[in-house]
Amino acid sequence: DSGVTQTPKHLITATGQRVTLRCSPRSGDLSVYWYQQSLDQGLQFLIHYYNGEERAKGNILERFSAQQFPDLHSELNLSSLELGDSALYFCASSVRASENIQYFGAGTRLSVL
Amino acid sequence: GDSVTQMEGPVTLSEEAFLTINCTYTATGYPSLFWYVQYPGEGLQLLLKATKADDKGSNKGFEATYRKETTSFHLEKGSVQVSDSAVYFCALNAGNMLTFGGGTRLMVKP
């Protein structure tokens, strides 16, 4: 158990809908990262938050947004969902922004029908 | 930009065989290098890491050496077990994020 908690584990929804994925980092970790794992794109970095502030953006679509709350949990919001958004979404956490080791949650599997 | 290339799978081995999974990288600066493992239905687990040239990371019988001259970080294990069957990802971190290779599926048969 990495200590990173993601909910829900599975999410099934329809095209055009909006969903929210939640991540609780390891106790004491200030950094949260979001990654997308899909069959065609592999594992791709989406966004990084440190202590409530956005620090880096990767290949994140404009339809997607994230935030980190004062209690350090994070949410990834996906809107106007398309079939191609179906993927496994991982959250990872680390102690500091410059910490190299990231610990991953079990992921949320999103299926868009 | 940064990139990681690893051998495509699946790699199928018999129990107690020797394992090598090749990984090469392209990065500006001096990244840290990682191997993560993903067991079926689970998230990624850190297997081992190396933070500078010539460092050797090791864990659970797996080893990888940070080779700056060949920009490589090949994963090796002397004797694989059925329980090692999983997908292995090579990754680098040169800043805020991890850049992953495409993953290599390992299947170990009894």
mmCIF file of C-alpha atoms in Angstrom:
data_model
loop_
_atom_site.group_PDB
_atom_site.id
_atom_site.type_symbol
_atom_site.label_atom_id
_atom_site.label_comp_id
_atom_site.label_asym_id
_atom_site.label_seq_id
_atom_site.Cartn_x
_atom_site.Cartn_y
_atom_site.Cartn_z
ATOM 1 C CA ASP A 1 0.000 0.000 0.000
ATOM 2 C CA SER A 2 1.557 3.275 -1.199
ATOM 3 C CA GLY A 3 -0.526 5.453 1.115
ATOM 4 C CA VAL A 4 -2.045 7.342 -1.827
ATOM 5 C CA THR A 5 -5.819 6.900 -2.039
ATOM 6 C CA GLN A 6 -7.848 7.390 -5.190
ATOM 7 C CA THR A 7 -11.610 7.282 -5.517
ATOM 8 C CA PRO A 8 -13.605 5.961 -7.199
ATOM 9 C CA LYS A 9 -11.839 2.858 -8.520
ATOM 10 C CA HIS A 10 -14.109 2.596 -11.519
ATOM 11 C CA LEU A 11 -16.273 5.152 -13.262
ATOM 12 C CA ILE A 12 -18.601 4.530 -16.170
ATOM 13 C CA THR A 13 -20.227 7.489 -17.839
ATOM 14 C CA ALA A 14 -21.511 8.756 -21.177
ATOM 15 C CA THR A 15 -20.064 11.108 -23.743
ATOM 16 C CA GLY A 16 -20.596 14.776 -22.944
ATOM 17 C CA GLN A 17 -20.730 14.210 -19.208
ATOM 18 C CA ARG A 18 -18.484 15.602 -16.460
ATOM 19 C CA VAL A 19 -16.734 13.594 -13.752
ATOM 20 C CA THR A 20 -14.511 14.307 -10.766
ATOM 21 C CA LEU A 21 -11.685 12.057 -9.657
ATOM 22 C CA ARG A 22 -10.331 12.381 -6.154
ATOM 23 C CA CYS A 23 -6.881 11.803 -4.703
ATOM 24 C CA SER A 24 -5.626 11.852 -1.130
ATOM 25 C CA PRO A 25 -1.820 11.986 -0.954
ATOM 26 C CA ARG A 26 0.388 10.196 1.542
ATOM 27 C CA SER A 27 0.429 11.781 4.960
ATOM 28 C CA GLY A 28 2.890 14.674 4.919
ATOM 29 C CA ASP A 29 3.253 14.850 1.136
ATOM 30 C CA LEU A 30 2.703 18.325 -0.298
ATOM 31 C CA SER A 31 2.993 17.506 -4.001
ATOM 32 C CA VAL A 32 0.300 15.813 -6.067
ATOM 33 C CA TYR A 33 0.709 14.696 -9.677
ATOM 34 C CA TRP A 34 -1.890 13.406 -12.136
ATOM 35 C CA TYR A 35 -1.092 10.965 -14.961
ATOM 36 C CA GLN A 36 -3.191 9.368 -17.676
ATOM 37 C CA GLN A 37 -2.544 5.818 -18.880
ATOM 38 C CA SER A 38 -4.148 4.861 -22.179
ATOM 39 C CA LEU A 39 -3.446 2.119 -24.691
ATOM 40 C CA ASP A 40 -2.442 4.486 -27.476
ATOM 41 C CA GLN A 41 -0.640 7.230 -25.514
ATOM 42 C CA GLY A 42 0.927 5.216 -22.719
ATOM 43 C CA LEU A 43 1.579 6.948 -19.403
ATOM 44 C CA GLN A 44 1.460 10.723 -19.720
ATOM 45 C CA PHE A 45 1.914 13.472 -17.168
ATOM 46 C CA LEU A 46 -1.068 15.800 -16.855
ATOM 47 C CA ILE A 47 -0.475 18.291 -14.047
ATOM 48 C CA HIS A 48 1.425 18.915 -10.794
ATOM 49 C CA TYR A 49 0.289 20.782 -7.679
ATOM 50 C CA TYR A 50 2.411 21.724 -4.717
ATOM 51 C CA ASN A 51 0.791 22.904 -1.492
ATOM 52 C CA GLY A 52 -2.252 24.208 -3.331
ATOM 53 C CA GLU A 53 -0.470 25.869 -6.240
ATOM 54 C CA GLU A 54 -0.143 24.641 -9.804
ATOM 55 C CA ARG A 55 3.512 23.957 -10.568
ATOM 56 C CA ALA A 56 3.639 22.287 -13.975
ATOM 57 C CA LYS A 57 1.335 21.285 -16.800
ATOM 58 C CA GLY A 58 1.837 18.489 -19.252
ATOM 59 C CA ASN A 59 -0.426 17.154 -21.969
ATOM 60 C CA ILE A 60 -3.627 18.168 -20.261
ATOM 61 C CA LEU A 61 -6.630 19.041 -22.392
ATOM 62 C CA GLU A 62 -8.484 22.308 -21.858
ATOM 63 C CA ARG A 63 -11.565 20.233 -20.958
ATOM 64 C CA PHE A 64 -9.643 18.926 -17.958
ATOM 65 C CA SER A 65 -8.823 20.888 -14.818
ATOM 66 C CA ALA A 66 -7.475 20.131 -11.392
ATOM 67 C CA GLN A 67 -7.077 21.701 -7.994
ATOM 68 C CA GLN A 68 -5.469 20.958 -4.665
ATOM 69 C CA PHE A 69 -7.344 21.895 -1.523
ATOM 70 C CA PRO A 70 -6.028 23.202 1.844
ATOM 71 C CA ASP A 71 -6.149 19.684 3.290
ATOM 72 C CA LEU A 72 -3.875 18.702 0.353
ATOM 73 C CA HIS A 73 -6.287 16.352 -1.365
ATOM 74 C CA SER A 74 -6.674 16.925 -5.073
ATOM 75 C CA GLU A 75 -9.442 16.600 -7.618
ATOM 76 C CA LEU A 76 -9.201 16.127 -11.361
ATOM 77 C CA ASN A 77 -12.242 17.353 -13.246
ATOM 78 C CA LEU A 78 -12.942 15.985 -16.717
ATOM 79 C CA SER A 79 -15.720 17.618 -18.729
ATOM 80 C CA SER A 80 -17.397 17.194 -22.127
ATOM 81 C CA LEU A 81 -16.135 13.645 -22.068
ATOM 82 C CA GLU A 82 -15.267 11.869 -25.280
ATOM 83 C CA LEU A 83 -14.764 8.183 -26.022
ATOM 84 C CA GLY A 84 -11.024 8.804 -26.244
ATOM 85 C CA ASP A 85 -10.909 9.969 -22.632
ATOM 86 C CA SER A 86 -11.410 6.389 -21.508
ATOM 87 C CA ALA A 87 -8.225 5.569 -19.610
ATOM 88 C CA LEU A 88 -6.683 4.813 -16.252
ATOM 89 C CA TYR A 89 -5.986 7.995 -14.288
ATOM 90 C CA PHE A 90 -3.269 7.862 -11.659
ATOM 91 C CA CYS A 91 -2.469 10.219 -8.868
ATOM 92 C CA ALA A 92 0.989 10.295 -7.301
ATOM 93 C CA SER A 93 2.420 12.217 -4.378
ATOM 94 C CA SER A 94 5.802 13.247 -3.077
ATOM 95 C CA VAL A 95 7.104 15.161 -0.115
ATOM 96 C CA ARG A 96 8.410 18.219 -1.933
ATOM 97 C CA ALA A 97 8.170 19.716 -5.379
ATOM 98 C CA SER A 98 11.775 18.763 -6.044
ATOM 99 C CA GLU A 99 11.467 15.278 -4.567
ATOM 100 C CA ASN A 100 12.252 12.739 -7.245
ATOM 101 C CA ILE A 101 10.382 9.767 -5.823
ATOM 102 C CA GLN A 102 6.667 9.718 -6.524
ATOM 103 C CA TYR A 103 4.291 7.225 -4.914
ATOM 104 C CA PHE A 104 1.295 6.162 -6.958
ATOM 105 C CA GLY A 105 -2.284 5.369 -6.084
ATOM 106 C CA ALA A 106 -4.152 2.390 -7.538
ATOM 107 C CA GLY A 107 -5.808 4.570 -10.150
ATOM 108 C CA THR A 108 -9.331 5.346 -11.337
ATOM 109 C CA ARG A 109 -10.482 3.497 -14.423
ATOM 110 C CA LEU A 110 -12.742 5.750 -16.496
ATOM 111 C CA SER A 111 -14.927 4.254 -19.187
ATOM 112 C CA VAL A 112 -16.773 6.665 -21.469
ATOM 113 C CA LEU A 113 -19.558 4.954 -23.412
ATOM 114 C CA GLY B 1 12.062 17.154 -24.943
ATOM 115 C CA ASP B 2 12.839 14.309 -22.597
ATOM 116 C CA SER B 3 12.020 10.802 -23.719
ATOM 117 C CA VAL B 4 12.426 7.181 -22.654
ATOM 118 C CA THR B 5 12.591 4.198 -24.975
ATOM 119 C CA GLN B 6 12.284 0.645 -23.725
ATOM 120 C CA MET B 7 12.090 -2.666 -25.472
ATOM 121 C CA GLU B 8 8.680 -3.751 -26.581
ATOM 122 C CA GLY B 9 7.181 -6.855 -25.122
ATOM 123 C CA PRO B 10 5.872 -9.158 -24.262
ATOM 124 C CA VAL B 11 8.945 -10.852 -22.909
ATOM 125 C CA THR B 12 8.230 -14.490 -22.108
ATOM 126 C CA LEU B 13 10.669 -16.419 -19.931
ATOM 127 C CA SER B 14 10.758 -19.657 -18.027
ATOM 128 C CA GLU B 15 11.137 -19.573 -14.269
ATOM 129 C CA GLU B 16 14.772 -19.078 -13.129
ATOM 130 C CA ALA B 17 15.792 -17.545 -16.471
ATOM 131 C CA PHE B 18 17.890 -14.371 -16.697
ATOM 132 C CA LEU B 19 16.020 -11.169 -17.424
ATOM 133 C CA THR B 20 17.161 -8.042 -19.248
ATOM 134 C CA ILE B 21 14.811 -5.225 -20.206
ATOM 135 C CA ASN B 22 16.559 -2.494 -22.155
ATOM 136 C CA CYS B 23 15.925 1.192 -21.474
ATOM 137 C CA THR B 24 17.544 4.246 -23.040
ATOM 138 C CA TYR B 25 16.754 7.878 -22.458
ATOM 139 C CA THR B 26 17.144 11.350 -23.889
ATOM 140 C CA ALA B 27 17.216 14.264 -21.490
ATOM 141 C CA THR B 28 18.725 17.665 -20.945
ATOM 142 C CA GLY B 29 20.628 17.947 -17.719
ATOM 143 C CA TYR B 30 21.088 15.090 -15.295
ATOM 144 C CA PRO B 31 17.851 13.237 -14.641
ATOM 145 C CA SER B 32 17.097 10.684 -11.986
ATOM 146 C CA LEU B 33 16.153 7.286 -13.388
ATOM 147 C CA PHE B 34 13.543 4.828 -12.146
ATOM 148 C CA TRP B 35 11.986 1.465 -12.782
ATOM 149 C CA TYR B 36 8.360 1.087 -11.784
ATOM 150 C CA VAL B 37 6.370 -2.158 -11.858
ATOM 151 C CA GLN B 38 2.636 -2.543 -12.423
ATOM 152 C CA TYR B 39 1.008 -5.802 -11.374
ATOM 153 C CA PRO B 40 -2.365 -6.687 -12.915
ATOM 154 C CA GLY B 41 -5.132 -4.436 -11.649
ATOM 155 C CA GLU B 42 -2.805 -2.367 -9.503
ATOM 156 C CA GLY B 43 -1.036 0.985 -9.566
ATOM 157 C CA LEU B 44 2.627 1.612 -10.184
ATOM 158 C CA GLN B 45 5.123 0.594 -7.548
ATOM 159 C CA LEU B 46 8.634 1.977 -7.375
ATOM 160 C CA LEU B 47 11.041 -0.904 -7.989
ATOM 161 C CA LEU B 48 14.386 0.878 -7.913
ATOM 162 C CA LYS B 49 16.081 4.182 -8.632
ATOM 163 C CA ALA B 50 19.407 5.831 -9.411
ATOM 164 C CA THR B 51 20.085 9.519 -9.093
ATOM 165 C CA LYS B 52 23.491 9.989 -10.709
ATOM 166 C CA ALA B 53 25.866 8.406 -13.203
ATOM 167 C CA ASP B 54 27.263 4.984 -12.231
ATOM 168 C CA ASP B 55 24.738 4.581 -9.407
ATOM 169 C CA LYS B 56 23.274 1.090 -9.178
ATOM 170 C CA GLY B 57 19.725 0.721 -7.987
ATOM 171 C CA SER B 58 18.655 -2.653 -6.613
ATOM 172 C CA ASN B 59 15.594 -4.199 -4.999
ATOM 173 C CA LYS B 60 14.057 -7.700 -4.769
ATOM 174 C CA GLY B 61 16.852 -9.177 -6.889
ATOM 175 C CA PHE B 62 16.428 -6.596 -9.664
ATOM 176 C CA GLU B 63 19.309 -4.282 -10.584
ATOM 177 C CA ALA B 64 19.906 -1.374 -12.958
ATOM 178 C CA THR B 65 22.969 0.829 -13.443
ATOM 179 C CA TYR B 66 22.808 4.482 -14.541
ATOM 180 C CA ARG B 67 25.080 4.627 -17.606
ATOM 181 C CA LYS B 68 25.558 8.215 -18.688
ATOM 182 C CA GLU B 69 27.908 7.373 -21.570
ATOM 183 C CA THR B 70 25.303 5.147 -23.222
ATOM 184 C CA THR B 71 22.250 6.977 -21.758
ATOM 185 C CA SER B 72 20.904 3.645 -20.569
ATOM 186 C CA PHE B 73 19.334 2.112 -17.483
ATOM 187 C CA HIS B 74 18.764 -1.558 -18.306
ATOM 188 C CA LEU B 75 16.858 -3.700 -15.813
ATOM 189 C CA GLU B 76 18.281 -7.126 -14.941
ATOM 190 C CA LYS B 77 17.423 -10.039 -12.701
ATOM 191 C CA GLY B 78 19.413 -13.218 -12.419
ATOM 192 C CA SER B 79 16.537 -15.626 -11.822
ATOM 193 C CA VAL B 80 12.933 -14.631 -12.459
ATOM 194 C CA GLN B 81 9.921 -16.096 -10.700
ATOM 195 C CA VAL B 82 6.317 -16.493 -11.810
ATOM 196 C CA SER B 83 5.441 -13.743 -9.333
ATOM 197 C CA ASP B 84 7.583 -11.292 -11.331
ATOM 198 C CA SER B 85 5.026 -11.352 -14.150
ATOM 199 C CA ALA B 86 3.975 -7.729 -14.561
ATOM 200 C CA VAL B 87 4.504 -4.641 -16.720
ATOM 201 C CA TYR B 88 7.766 -2.787 -16.124
ATOM 202 C CA PHE B 89 8.176 0.921 -16.827
ATOM 203 C CA CYS B 90 11.422 2.822 -17.155
ATOM 204 C CA ALA B 91 11.117 6.514 -16.259
ATOM 205 C CA LEU B 92 13.167 9.651 -15.800
ATOM 206 C CA ASN B 93 12.632 12.750 -13.702
ATOM 207 C CA ALA B 94 14.454 15.904 -14.774
ATOM 208 C CA GLY B 95 12.178 18.349 -12.992
ATOM 209 C CA ASN B 96 8.624 18.206 -11.750
ATOM 210 C CA MET B 97 7.347 15.232 -13.666
ATOM 211 C CA LEU B 98 8.076 11.653 -14.615
ATOM 212 C CA THR B 99 8.546 10.769 -18.267
ATOM 213 C CA PHE B 100 7.784 7.096 -18.884
ATOM 214 C CA GLY B 101 8.723 4.571 -21.483
ATOM 215 C CA GLY B 102 6.023 2.548 -23.148
ATOM 216 C CA GLY B 103 6.246 -0.339 -20.701
ATOM 217 C CA THR B 104 7.398 -3.938 -21.175
ATOM 218 C CA ARG B 105 5.149 -6.830 -20.240
ATOM 219 C CA LEU B 106 7.004 -9.740 -18.655
ATOM 220 C CA MET B 107 5.413 -13.174 -18.545
ATOM 221 C CA VAL B 108 7.177 -15.876 -16.552
ATOM 222 C CA LYS B 109 6.079 -19.464 -17.085
ATOM 223 C CA PRO B 110 6.568 -22.215 -14.496
#
